Amino acid sequence: MTDHTNETPVPDAQANAGIIRDLNDRFRKLQTGGTLMATPSIMDMGPHAVHAIMGDIAAFDDFTPDNDPYDEHDFGVVTYDGHRIFWKIDYYNDDLSAGSSNPADPDVTTRVMTVFLASEY
């Protein structure tokens, strides 16, 4: 039996890891090319804290095979004022109704970075 639920070929994410990594780094460092989301717990820390946390995320460069197995720079952990904070970049289609068909193509991908306390995971 043939599965016709998704006949659109999905590009090999590993082959595009370098492009995806560059797009994620640009988004994370420059805060452009996507949408930023923070949980209420992060926002409740106040604007100074949010600014500092985003600066820490932009400067993050501790990517290892353990925390970045696909070499896409889409997840990290920073510490602010004793709080462990996770950030995660996900790839959606333009209207955010499903995953992107090709995260290496910014014309069909909306990047969303969510910042949250590790305890919220």
PDB file of C-alpha atoms in Angstrom:
ATOM      1  CA  MET A   1       0.000   0.000   0.000  1.00  0.00           C
ATOM      2  CA  THR A   2       1.301   3.462  -0.866  1.00  0.00           C
ATOM      3  CA  ASP A   3       1.209   6.237   1.696  1.00  0.00           C
ATOM      4  CA  HIS A   4      -0.163   9.383   0.026  1.00  0.00           C
ATOM      5  CA  THR A   5      -0.499  11.466   3.182  1.00  0.00           C
ATOM      6  CA  ASN A   6       2.527  13.580   2.319  1.00  0.00           C
ATOM      7  CA  GLU A   7       3.806  13.402  -1.225  1.00  0.00           C
ATOM      8  CA  THR A   8       6.025  16.485  -0.860  1.00  0.00           C
ATOM      9  CA  PRO A   9       9.646  15.398  -0.612  1.00  0.00           C
ATOM     10  CA  VAL A  10      11.344  16.678   2.527  1.00  0.00           C
ATOM     11  CA  PRO A  11      14.907  17.911   1.973  1.00  0.00           C
ATOM     12  CA  ASP A  12      17.626  16.119   3.905  1.00  0.00           C
ATOM     13  CA  ALA A  13      18.100  18.253   7.029  1.00  0.00           C
ATOM     14  CA  GLN A  14      21.632  16.944   7.545  1.00  0.00           C
ATOM     15  CA  ALA A  15      22.669  18.089   4.071  1.00  0.00           C
ATOM     16  CA  ASN A  16      21.354  21.553   4.900  1.00  0.00           C
ATOM     17  CA  ALA A  17      22.704  21.715   8.474  1.00  0.00           C
ATOM     18  CA  GLY A  18      25.235  24.422   7.619  1.00  0.00           C
ATOM     19  CA  ILE A  19      22.569  26.676   6.108  1.00  0.00           C
ATOM     20  CA  ILE A  20      20.180  26.024   8.992  1.00  0.00           C
ATOM     21  CA  ARG A  21      22.955  26.677  11.522  1.00  0.00           C
ATOM     22  CA  ASP A  22      23.848  30.000   9.848  1.00  0.00           C
ATOM     23  CA  LEU A  23      20.192  31.112   9.789  1.00  0.00           C
ATOM     24  CA  ASN A  24      19.744  30.107  13.443  1.00  0.00           C
ATOM     25  CA  ASP A  25      22.928  31.897  14.509  1.00  0.00           C
ATOM     26  CA  ARG A  26      21.875  35.050  12.667  1.00  0.00           C
ATOM     27  CA  PHE A  27      18.442  34.953  14.299  1.00  0.00           C
ATOM     28  CA  ARG A  28      19.849  34.237  17.760  1.00  0.00           C
ATOM     29  CA  LYS A  29      22.600  36.854  17.600  1.00  0.00           C
ATOM     30  CA  LEU A  30      20.820  39.658  15.736  1.00  0.00           C
ATOM     31  CA  GLN A  31      17.208  38.873  16.707  1.00  0.00           C
ATOM     32  CA  THR A  32      16.142  39.154  13.099  1.00  0.00           C
ATOM     33  CA  GLY A  33      14.640  36.568  10.799  1.00  0.00           C
ATOM     34  CA  GLY A  34      12.138  35.092  13.206  1.00  0.00           C
ATOM     35  CA  THR A  35       9.792  35.542  16.129  1.00  0.00           C
ATOM     36  CA  LEU A  36      10.917  35.685  19.747  1.00  0.00           C
ATOM     37  CA  MET A  37       8.729  34.223  22.493  1.00  0.00           C
ATOM     38  CA  ALA A  38       9.344  34.265  26.237  1.00  0.00           C
ATOM     39  CA  THR A  39       7.273  32.638  28.922  1.00  0.00           C
ATOM     40  CA  PRO A  40       5.578  34.777  31.564  1.00  0.00           C
ATOM     41  CA  SER A  41       8.201  33.613  34.076  1.00  0.00           C
ATOM     42  CA  ILE A  42      10.937  35.166  31.937  1.00  0.00           C
ATOM     43  CA  MET A  43       8.946  38.356  31.283  1.00  0.00           C
ATOM     44  CA  ASP A  44       8.179  38.717  35.002  1.00  0.00           C
ATOM     45  CA  MET A  45      11.907  39.106  35.654  1.00  0.00           C
ATOM     46  CA  GLY A  46      11.647  42.585  34.148  1.00  0.00           C
ATOM     47  CA  PRO A  47      13.045  44.356  31.092  1.00  0.00           C
ATOM     48  CA  HIS A  48      16.613  44.570  32.398  1.00  0.00           C
ATOM     49  CA  ALA A  49      16.693  40.815  32.991  1.00  0.00           C
ATOM     50  CA  VAL A  50      15.131  40.025  29.605  1.00  0.00           C
ATOM     51  CA  HIS A  51      17.710  42.241  27.899  1.00  0.00           C
ATOM     52  CA  ALA A  52      20.559  40.527  29.770  1.00  0.00           C
ATOM     53  CA  ILE A  53      19.180  37.055  29.035  1.00  0.00           C
ATOM     54  CA  MET A  54      18.878  37.827  25.319  1.00  0.00           C
ATOM     55  CA  GLY A  55      22.467  39.104  25.371  1.00  0.00           C
ATOM     56  CA  ASP A  56      23.585  35.850  26.997  1.00  0.00           C
ATOM     57  CA  ILE A  57      21.703  33.845  24.355  1.00  0.00           C
ATOM     58  CA  ALA A  58      23.283  35.896  21.555  1.00  0.00           C
ATOM     59  CA  ALA A  59      26.745  35.237  23.009  1.00  0.00           C
ATOM     60  CA  PHE A  60      26.138  31.509  23.619  1.00  0.00           C
ATOM     61  CA  ASP A  61      28.689  29.352  21.808  1.00  0.00           C
ATOM     62  CA  ASP A  62      28.968  26.197  23.897  1.00  0.00           C
ATOM     63  CA  PHE A  63      27.610  23.863  21.221  1.00  0.00           C
ATOM     64  CA  THR A  64      28.670  20.246  21.591  1.00  0.00           C
ATOM     65  CA  PRO A  65      27.586  16.947  20.023  1.00  0.00           C
ATOM     66  CA  ASP A  66      25.606  16.294  23.232  1.00  0.00           C
ATOM     67  CA  ASN A  67      23.524  19.499  23.137  1.00  0.00           C
ATOM     68  CA  ASP A  68      23.628  20.050  19.352  1.00  0.00           C
ATOM     69  CA  PRO A  69      23.555  16.589  17.731  1.00  0.00           C
ATOM     70  CA  TYR A  70      22.337  17.881  14.339  1.00  0.00           C
ATOM     71  CA  ASP A  71      24.759  20.845  14.286  1.00  0.00           C
ATOM     72  CA  GLU A  72      21.913  23.343  13.787  1.00  0.00           C
ATOM     73  CA  HIS A  73      22.538  25.575  16.846  1.00  0.00           C
ATOM     74  CA  ASP A  74      18.845  25.387  17.745  1.00  0.00           C
ATOM     75  CA  PHE A  75      19.050  24.868  21.524  1.00  0.00           C
ATOM     76  CA  GLY A  76      21.086  26.127  24.452  1.00  0.00           C
ATOM     77  CA  VAL A  77      21.190  26.781  28.171  1.00  0.00           C
ATOM     78  CA  VAL A  78      22.259  30.005  29.873  1.00  0.00           C
ATOM     79  CA  THR A  79      22.221  31.050  33.516  1.00  0.00           C
ATOM     80  CA  TYR A  80      20.903  34.367  34.755  1.00  0.00           C
ATOM     81  CA  ASP A  81      20.718  35.342  38.423  1.00  0.00           C
ATOM     82  CA  GLY A  82      20.886  31.692  39.476  1.00  0.00           C
ATOM     83  CA  HIS A  83      18.151  30.589  37.042  1.00  0.00           C
ATOM     84  CA  ARG A  84      18.843  27.972  34.363  1.00  0.00           C
ATOM     85  CA  ILE A  85      17.225  29.243  31.180  1.00  0.00           C
ATOM     86  CA  PHE A  86      16.599  27.207  28.049  1.00  0.00           C
ATOM     87  CA  TRP A  87      16.178  28.615  24.566  1.00  0.00           C
ATOM     88  CA  LYS A  88      14.932  26.600  21.605  1.00  0.00           C
ATOM     89  CA  ILE A  89      14.476  27.509  17.936  1.00  0.00           C
ATOM     90  CA  ASP A  90      11.701  25.691  16.048  1.00  0.00           C
ATOM     91  CA  TYR A  91      10.867  25.854  12.340  1.00  0.00           C
ATOM     92  CA  TYR A  92       7.312  26.508  11.161  1.00  0.00           C
ATOM     93  CA  ASN A  93       5.610  27.263   7.877  1.00  0.00           C
ATOM     94  CA  ASP A  94       4.641  30.858   7.089  1.00  0.00           C
ATOM     95  CA  ASP A  95       1.285  30.790   8.879  1.00  0.00           C
ATOM     96  CA  LEU A  96       2.623  28.791  11.864  1.00  0.00           C
ATOM     97  CA  SER A  97       0.096  26.017  11.252  1.00  0.00           C
ATOM     98  CA  ALA A  98       2.681  23.236  10.756  1.00  0.00           C
ATOM     99  CA  GLY A  99       6.368  22.545  10.602  1.00  0.00           C
ATOM    100  CA  SER A 100       8.447  24.024   7.806  1.00  0.00           C
ATOM    101  CA  SER A 101       8.863  21.942   4.684  1.00  0.00           C
ATOM    102  CA  ASN A 102      12.489  23.114   4.450  1.00  0.00           C
ATOM    103  CA  PRO A 103      14.138  24.834   7.458  1.00  0.00           C
ATOM    104  CA  ALA A 104      17.092  25.769   5.227  1.00  0.00           C
ATOM    105  CA  ASP A 105      14.833  27.994   3.098  1.00  0.00           C
ATOM    106  CA  PRO A 106      13.869  31.250   4.849  1.00  0.00           C
ATOM    107  CA  ASP A 107      11.194  31.885   2.203  1.00  0.00           C
ATOM    108  CA  VAL A 108       9.128  28.950   3.511  1.00  0.00           C
ATOM    109  CA  THR A 109      10.214  29.004   7.161  1.00  0.00           C
ATOM    110  CA  THR A 110       9.297  31.088  10.178  1.00  0.00           C
ATOM    111  CA  ARG A 111      11.789  30.610  12.981  1.00  0.00           C
ATOM    112  CA  VAL A 112      10.399  30.837  16.503  1.00  0.00           C
ATOM    113  CA  MET A 113      12.761  31.043  19.457  1.00  0.00           C
ATOM    114  CA  THR A 114      11.180  30.277  22.809  1.00  0.00           C
ATOM    115  CA  VAL A 115      12.978  31.341  25.992  1.00  0.00           C
ATOM    116  CA  PHE A 116      11.886  29.662  29.228  1.00  0.00           C
ATOM    117  CA  LEU A 117      13.031  28.572  32.650  1.00  0.00           C
ATOM    118  CA  ALA A 118      14.464  25.057  32.755  1.00  0.00           C
ATOM    119  CA  SER A 119      11.904  24.295  35.469  1.00  0.00           C
ATOM    120  CA  GLU A 120       9.140  24.991  32.913  1.00  0.00           C
ATOM    121  CA  TYR A 121      10.311  22.168  30.639  1.00  0.00           C
TER     122      TYR A 121
END
